[in-house]
C-alpha atoms as a printed R data frame, in Angstrom:
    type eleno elety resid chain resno       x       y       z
1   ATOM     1    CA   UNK     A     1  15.854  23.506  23.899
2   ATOM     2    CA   UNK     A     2  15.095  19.895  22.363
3   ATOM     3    CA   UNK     A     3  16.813  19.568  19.522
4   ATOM     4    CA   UNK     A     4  14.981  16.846  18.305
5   ATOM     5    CA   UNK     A     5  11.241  17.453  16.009
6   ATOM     6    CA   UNK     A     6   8.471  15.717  17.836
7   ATOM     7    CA   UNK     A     7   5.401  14.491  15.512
8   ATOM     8    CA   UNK     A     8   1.954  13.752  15.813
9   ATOM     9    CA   UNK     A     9   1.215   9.950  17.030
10  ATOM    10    CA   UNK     A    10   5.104  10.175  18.903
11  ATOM    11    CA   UNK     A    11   5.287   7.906  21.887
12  ATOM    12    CA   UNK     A    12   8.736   8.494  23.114
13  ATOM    13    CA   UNK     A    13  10.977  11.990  22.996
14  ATOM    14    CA   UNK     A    14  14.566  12.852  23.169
15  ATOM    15    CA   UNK     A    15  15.013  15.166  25.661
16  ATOM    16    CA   UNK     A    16  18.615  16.202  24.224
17  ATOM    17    CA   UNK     A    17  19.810  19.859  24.096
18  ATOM    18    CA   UNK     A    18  18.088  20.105  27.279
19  ATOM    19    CA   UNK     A    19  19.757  20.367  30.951
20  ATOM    20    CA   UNK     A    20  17.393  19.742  33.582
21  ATOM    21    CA   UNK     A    21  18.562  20.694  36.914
22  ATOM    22    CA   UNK     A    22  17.616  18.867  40.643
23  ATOM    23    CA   UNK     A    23  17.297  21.109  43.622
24  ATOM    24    CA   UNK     A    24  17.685  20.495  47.158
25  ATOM    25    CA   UNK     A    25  16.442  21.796  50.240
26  ATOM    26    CA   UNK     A    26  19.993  23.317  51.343
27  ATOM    27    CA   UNK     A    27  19.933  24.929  48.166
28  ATOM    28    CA   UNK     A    28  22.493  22.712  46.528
29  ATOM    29    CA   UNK     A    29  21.938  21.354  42.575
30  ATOM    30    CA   UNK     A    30  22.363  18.541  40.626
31  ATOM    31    CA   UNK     A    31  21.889  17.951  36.829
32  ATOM    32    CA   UNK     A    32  19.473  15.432  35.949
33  ATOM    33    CA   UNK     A    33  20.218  12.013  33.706
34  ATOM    34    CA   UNK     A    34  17.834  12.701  30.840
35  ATOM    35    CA   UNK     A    35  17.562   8.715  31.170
36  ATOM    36    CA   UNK     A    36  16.403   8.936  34.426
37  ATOM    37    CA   UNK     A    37  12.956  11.211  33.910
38  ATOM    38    CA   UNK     A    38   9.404  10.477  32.438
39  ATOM    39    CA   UNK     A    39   7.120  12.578  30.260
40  ATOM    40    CA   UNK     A    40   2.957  13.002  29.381
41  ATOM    41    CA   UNK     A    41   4.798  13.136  25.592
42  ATOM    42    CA   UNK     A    42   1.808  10.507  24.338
43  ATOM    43    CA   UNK     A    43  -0.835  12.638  25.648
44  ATOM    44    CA   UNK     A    44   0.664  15.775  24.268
45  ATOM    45    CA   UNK     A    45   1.345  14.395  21.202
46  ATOM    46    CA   UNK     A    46  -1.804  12.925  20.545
47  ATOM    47    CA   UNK     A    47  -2.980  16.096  18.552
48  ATOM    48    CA   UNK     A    48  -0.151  18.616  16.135
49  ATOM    49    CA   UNK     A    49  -0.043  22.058  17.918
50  ATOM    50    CA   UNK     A    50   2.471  24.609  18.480
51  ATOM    51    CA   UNK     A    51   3.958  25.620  22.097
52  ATOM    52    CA   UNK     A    52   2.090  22.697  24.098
53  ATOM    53    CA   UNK     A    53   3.098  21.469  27.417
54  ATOM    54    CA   UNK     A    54   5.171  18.865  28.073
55  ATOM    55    CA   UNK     A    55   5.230  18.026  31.744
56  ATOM    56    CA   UNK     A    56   8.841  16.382  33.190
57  ATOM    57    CA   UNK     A    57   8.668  14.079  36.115
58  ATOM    58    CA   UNK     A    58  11.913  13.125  38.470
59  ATOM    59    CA   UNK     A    59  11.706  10.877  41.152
60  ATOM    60    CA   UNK     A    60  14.502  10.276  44.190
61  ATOM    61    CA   UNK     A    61  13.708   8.643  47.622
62  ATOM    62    CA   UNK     A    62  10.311   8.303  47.020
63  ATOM    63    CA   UNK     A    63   9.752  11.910  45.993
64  ATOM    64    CA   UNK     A    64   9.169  13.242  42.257
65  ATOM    65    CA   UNK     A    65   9.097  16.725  41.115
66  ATOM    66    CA   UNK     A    66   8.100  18.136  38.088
67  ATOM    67    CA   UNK     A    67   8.929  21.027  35.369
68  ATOM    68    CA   UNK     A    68   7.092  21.852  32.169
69  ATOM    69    CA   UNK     A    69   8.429  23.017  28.678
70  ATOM    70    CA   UNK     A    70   7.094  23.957  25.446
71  ATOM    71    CA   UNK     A    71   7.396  21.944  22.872
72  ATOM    72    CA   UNK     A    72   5.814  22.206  18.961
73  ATOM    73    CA   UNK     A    73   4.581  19.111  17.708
74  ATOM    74    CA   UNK     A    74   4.160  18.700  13.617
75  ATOM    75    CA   UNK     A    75   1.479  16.578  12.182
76  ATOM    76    CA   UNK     A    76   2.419  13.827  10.622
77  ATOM    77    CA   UNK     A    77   1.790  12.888   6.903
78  ATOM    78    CA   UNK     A    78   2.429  10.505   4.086
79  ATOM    79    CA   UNK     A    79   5.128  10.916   2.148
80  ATOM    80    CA   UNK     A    80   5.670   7.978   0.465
81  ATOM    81    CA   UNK     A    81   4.986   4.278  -0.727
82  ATOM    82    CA   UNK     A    82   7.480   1.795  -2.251
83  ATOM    83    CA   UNK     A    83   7.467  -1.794  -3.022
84  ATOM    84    CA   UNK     A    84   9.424  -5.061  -3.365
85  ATOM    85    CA   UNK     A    85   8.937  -8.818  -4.939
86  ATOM    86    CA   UNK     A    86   8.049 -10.283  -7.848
87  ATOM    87    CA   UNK     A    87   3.708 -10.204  -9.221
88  ATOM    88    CA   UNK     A    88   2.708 -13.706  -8.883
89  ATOM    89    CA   UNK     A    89   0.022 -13.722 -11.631
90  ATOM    90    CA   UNK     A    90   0.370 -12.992 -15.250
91  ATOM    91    CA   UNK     A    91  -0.962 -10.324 -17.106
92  ATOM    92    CA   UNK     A    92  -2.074 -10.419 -20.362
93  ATOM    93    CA   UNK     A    93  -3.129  -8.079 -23.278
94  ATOM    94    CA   UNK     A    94  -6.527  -6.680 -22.355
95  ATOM    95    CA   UNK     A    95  -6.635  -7.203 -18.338
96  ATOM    96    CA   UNK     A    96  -8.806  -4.243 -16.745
97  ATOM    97    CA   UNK     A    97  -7.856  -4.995 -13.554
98  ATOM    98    CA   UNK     A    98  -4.484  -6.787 -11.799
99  ATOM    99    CA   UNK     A    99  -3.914  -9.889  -9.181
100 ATOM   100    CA   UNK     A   100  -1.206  -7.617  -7.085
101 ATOM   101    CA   UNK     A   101  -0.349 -10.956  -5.388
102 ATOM   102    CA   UNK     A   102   3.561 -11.198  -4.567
103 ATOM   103    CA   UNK     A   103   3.990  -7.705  -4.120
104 ATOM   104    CA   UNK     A   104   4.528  -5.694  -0.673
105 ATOM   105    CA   UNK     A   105   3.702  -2.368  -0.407
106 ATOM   106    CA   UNK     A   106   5.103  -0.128   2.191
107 ATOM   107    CA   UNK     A   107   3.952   3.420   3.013
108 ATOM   108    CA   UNK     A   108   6.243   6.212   4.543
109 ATOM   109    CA   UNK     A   109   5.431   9.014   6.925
110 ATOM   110    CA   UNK     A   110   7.378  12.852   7.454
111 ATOM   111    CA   UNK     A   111   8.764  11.498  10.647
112 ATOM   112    CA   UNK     A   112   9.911   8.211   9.665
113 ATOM   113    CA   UNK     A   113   7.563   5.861  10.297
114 ATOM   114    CA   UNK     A   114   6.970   3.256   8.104
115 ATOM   115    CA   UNK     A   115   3.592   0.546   7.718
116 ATOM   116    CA   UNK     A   116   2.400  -2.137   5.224
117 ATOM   117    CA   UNK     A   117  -0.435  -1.273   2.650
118 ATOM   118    CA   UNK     A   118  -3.096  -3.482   1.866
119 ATOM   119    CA   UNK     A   119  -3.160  -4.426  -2.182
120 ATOM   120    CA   UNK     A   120  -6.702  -4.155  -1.594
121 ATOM   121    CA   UNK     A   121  -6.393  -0.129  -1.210
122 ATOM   122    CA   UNK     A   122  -4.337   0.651  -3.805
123 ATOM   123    CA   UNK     A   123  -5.547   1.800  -7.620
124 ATOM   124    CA   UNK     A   124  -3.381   1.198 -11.011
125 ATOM   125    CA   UNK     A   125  -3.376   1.791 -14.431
126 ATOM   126    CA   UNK     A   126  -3.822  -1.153 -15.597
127 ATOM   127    CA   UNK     A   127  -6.278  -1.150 -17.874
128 ATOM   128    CA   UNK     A   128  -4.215   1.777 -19.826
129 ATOM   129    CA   UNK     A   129  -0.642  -0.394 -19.626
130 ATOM   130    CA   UNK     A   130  -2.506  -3.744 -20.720
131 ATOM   131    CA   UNK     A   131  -3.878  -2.397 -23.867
132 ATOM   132    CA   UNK     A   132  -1.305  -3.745 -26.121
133 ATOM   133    CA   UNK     A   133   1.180  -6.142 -24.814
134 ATOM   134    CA   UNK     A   134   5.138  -5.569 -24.105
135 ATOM   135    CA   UNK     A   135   7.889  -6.530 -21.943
136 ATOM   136    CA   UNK     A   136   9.005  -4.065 -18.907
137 ATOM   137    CA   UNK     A   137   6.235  -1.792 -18.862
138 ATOM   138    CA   UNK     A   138   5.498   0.676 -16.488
139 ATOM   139    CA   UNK     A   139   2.596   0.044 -14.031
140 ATOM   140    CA   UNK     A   140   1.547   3.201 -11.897
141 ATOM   141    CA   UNK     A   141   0.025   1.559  -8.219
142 ATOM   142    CA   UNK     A   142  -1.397   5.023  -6.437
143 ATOM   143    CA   UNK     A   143  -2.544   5.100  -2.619
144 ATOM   144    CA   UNK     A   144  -3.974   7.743  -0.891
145 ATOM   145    CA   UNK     A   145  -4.796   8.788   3.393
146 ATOM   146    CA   UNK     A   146  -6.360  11.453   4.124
147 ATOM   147    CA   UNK     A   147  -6.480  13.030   1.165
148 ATOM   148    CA   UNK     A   148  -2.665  12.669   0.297
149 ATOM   149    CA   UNK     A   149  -1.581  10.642  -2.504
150 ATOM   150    CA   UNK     A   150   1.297   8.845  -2.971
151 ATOM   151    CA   UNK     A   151   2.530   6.780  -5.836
152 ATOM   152    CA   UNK     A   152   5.086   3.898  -6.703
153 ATOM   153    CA   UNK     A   153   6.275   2.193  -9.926
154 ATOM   154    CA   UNK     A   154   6.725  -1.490 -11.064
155 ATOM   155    CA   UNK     A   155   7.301  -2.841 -14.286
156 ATOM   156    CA   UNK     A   156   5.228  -5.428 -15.573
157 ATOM   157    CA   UNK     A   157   4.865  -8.184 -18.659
158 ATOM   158    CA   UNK     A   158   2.173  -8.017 -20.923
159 ATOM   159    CA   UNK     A   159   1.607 -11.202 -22.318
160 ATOM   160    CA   UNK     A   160  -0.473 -11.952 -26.083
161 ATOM   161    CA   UNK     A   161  -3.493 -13.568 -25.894
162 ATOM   162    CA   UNK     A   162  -4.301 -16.285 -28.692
163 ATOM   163    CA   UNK     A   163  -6.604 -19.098 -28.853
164 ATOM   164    CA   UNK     A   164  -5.595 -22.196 -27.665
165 ATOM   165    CA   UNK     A   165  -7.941 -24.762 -28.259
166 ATOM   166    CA   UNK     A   166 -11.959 -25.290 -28.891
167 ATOM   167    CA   UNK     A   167 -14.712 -27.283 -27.281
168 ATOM   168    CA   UNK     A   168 -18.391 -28.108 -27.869
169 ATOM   169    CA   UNK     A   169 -21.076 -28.841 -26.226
170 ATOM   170    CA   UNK     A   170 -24.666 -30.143 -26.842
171 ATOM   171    CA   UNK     A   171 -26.325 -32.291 -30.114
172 ATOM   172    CA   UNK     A   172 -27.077 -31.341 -33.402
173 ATOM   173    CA   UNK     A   173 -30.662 -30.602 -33.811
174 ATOM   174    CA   UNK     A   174 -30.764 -31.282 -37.631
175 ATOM   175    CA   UNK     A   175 -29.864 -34.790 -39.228
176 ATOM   176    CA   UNK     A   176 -26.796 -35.396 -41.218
177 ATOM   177    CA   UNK     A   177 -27.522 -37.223 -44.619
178 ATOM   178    CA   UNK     A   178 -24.678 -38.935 -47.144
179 ATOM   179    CA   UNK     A   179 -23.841 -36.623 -49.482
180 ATOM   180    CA   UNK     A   180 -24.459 -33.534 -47.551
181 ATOM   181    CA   UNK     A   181 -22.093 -30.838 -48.627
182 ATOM   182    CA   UNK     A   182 -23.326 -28.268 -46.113
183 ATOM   183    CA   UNK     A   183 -23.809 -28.615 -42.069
184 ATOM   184    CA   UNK     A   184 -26.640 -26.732 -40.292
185 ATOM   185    CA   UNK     A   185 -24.631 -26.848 -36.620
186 ATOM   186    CA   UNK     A   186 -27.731 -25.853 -34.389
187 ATOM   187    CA   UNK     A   187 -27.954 -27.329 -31.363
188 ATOM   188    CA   UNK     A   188 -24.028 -27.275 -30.792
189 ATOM   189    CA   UNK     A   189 -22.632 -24.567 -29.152
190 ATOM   190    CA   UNK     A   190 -18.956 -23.891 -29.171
191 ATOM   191    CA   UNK     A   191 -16.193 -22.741 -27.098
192 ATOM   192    CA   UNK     A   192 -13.129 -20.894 -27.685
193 ATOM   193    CA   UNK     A   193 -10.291 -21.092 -24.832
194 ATOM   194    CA   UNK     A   194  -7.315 -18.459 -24.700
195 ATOM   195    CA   UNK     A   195  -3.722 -18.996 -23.109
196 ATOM   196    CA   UNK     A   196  -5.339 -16.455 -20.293
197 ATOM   197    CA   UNK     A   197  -7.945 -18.519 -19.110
198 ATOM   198    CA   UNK     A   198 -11.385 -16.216 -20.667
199 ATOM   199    CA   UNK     A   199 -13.670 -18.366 -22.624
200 ATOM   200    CA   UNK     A   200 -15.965 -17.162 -25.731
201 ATOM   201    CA   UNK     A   201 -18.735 -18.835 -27.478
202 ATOM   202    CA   UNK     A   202 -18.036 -18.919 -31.196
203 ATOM   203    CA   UNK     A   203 -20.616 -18.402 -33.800
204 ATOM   204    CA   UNK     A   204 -21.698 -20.761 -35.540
205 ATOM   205    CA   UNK     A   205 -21.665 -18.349 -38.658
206 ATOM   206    CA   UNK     A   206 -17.924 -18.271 -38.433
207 ATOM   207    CA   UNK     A   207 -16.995 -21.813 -38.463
């Protein structure tokens, strides 16, 4: 018996715990290299079943033979998701949604295999960890396959955001006369800037 678990999407198989025997037309035997054999194992383990056939082909002088087994093969699944690096983008106080940018994600199947996610699949909880900011915080990045969802950690920097400078734009529509103690600023529209980039127009009102 293999002692080995095959999976679902398995394009090799180790053939170990099992003796496979050669026999000739005198009726002698000889054991088999395990090296020296083929298998349909893609085929058969194109779909997860229980007690499918695996067909064993041996070939000396031009002539090949073949033997079948059983084998069960388990369907394979995600299990998990990690990640490594360093986000390349800050993040600041407020963000609803998160430049992943710097960060490699890598998923993990029951049977070993391993792949790369796409940021673009992933969800987080960003807009719940950005509402106030903080050092080391704990952002949640969740992907899912076929209805399985996995989930990996990161901590993150939430910077303040503050004003950092204002702009106008436009002409005043009403004249300016000496001794005016009071401005009537229609006509100008002005601009806040913040340290993360967003923009606001400023009312007049509060000026």
């Amino acid at each position: 018996v293999i002692t080995s678990l095959v999976y679902e999407g398995a394009d090799s198989i180790d053939l170990a715990g099992l003796t496979i025997t050669k026999t000739y037309n005198d009726s002698s035997t000889g054991t088999v290299s395990l090296a020296s054999v083929t298998t349909d194992i893609v085929a058969v383990a194109e779909t997860a079943g229980s007690g499918k056939t695996l067909t064993i082909s041996y070939t000396e002088s031009g002539t090949t033979k073949t033997t079948t087994i059983n084998i069960d093969v388990l369907p394979a699944f995600l299990v998990g998701l990690t990640s490594v690096g360093t986000l390349t983008n800050p993040i600041y106080e407020g963000d609803a949604t998160i430049d992943l940018s710097g960060i490699m994600l890598t998923k993990e199947y029951n049977n070993g295999v391993t792949g790369n996610v796409a940021l673009a699949s992933v969800t987080t909880d960003i807009a719940t960890v950005a509402e106030t900011s903080g050092t080391d915080k704990t952002l949640t990045i969740t992907y899912s396959e076929e209805a399985i969802v996995v989930q990996t950690n990161i901590l993150i920097d939430v910077l303040d955001v503050f004003i950092v400078s204002i702009s106008t734009s436009g002409t005043l529509t009403n004249p300016i006369f000496e001794g005016d103690t009071e401005i009537n600023l229609s006509g100008l529209t002005i601009i806040k800037t913040y340290n993360s980039g967003t923009t606001a127009v400023v009312s007049n009102d509060s000026v």
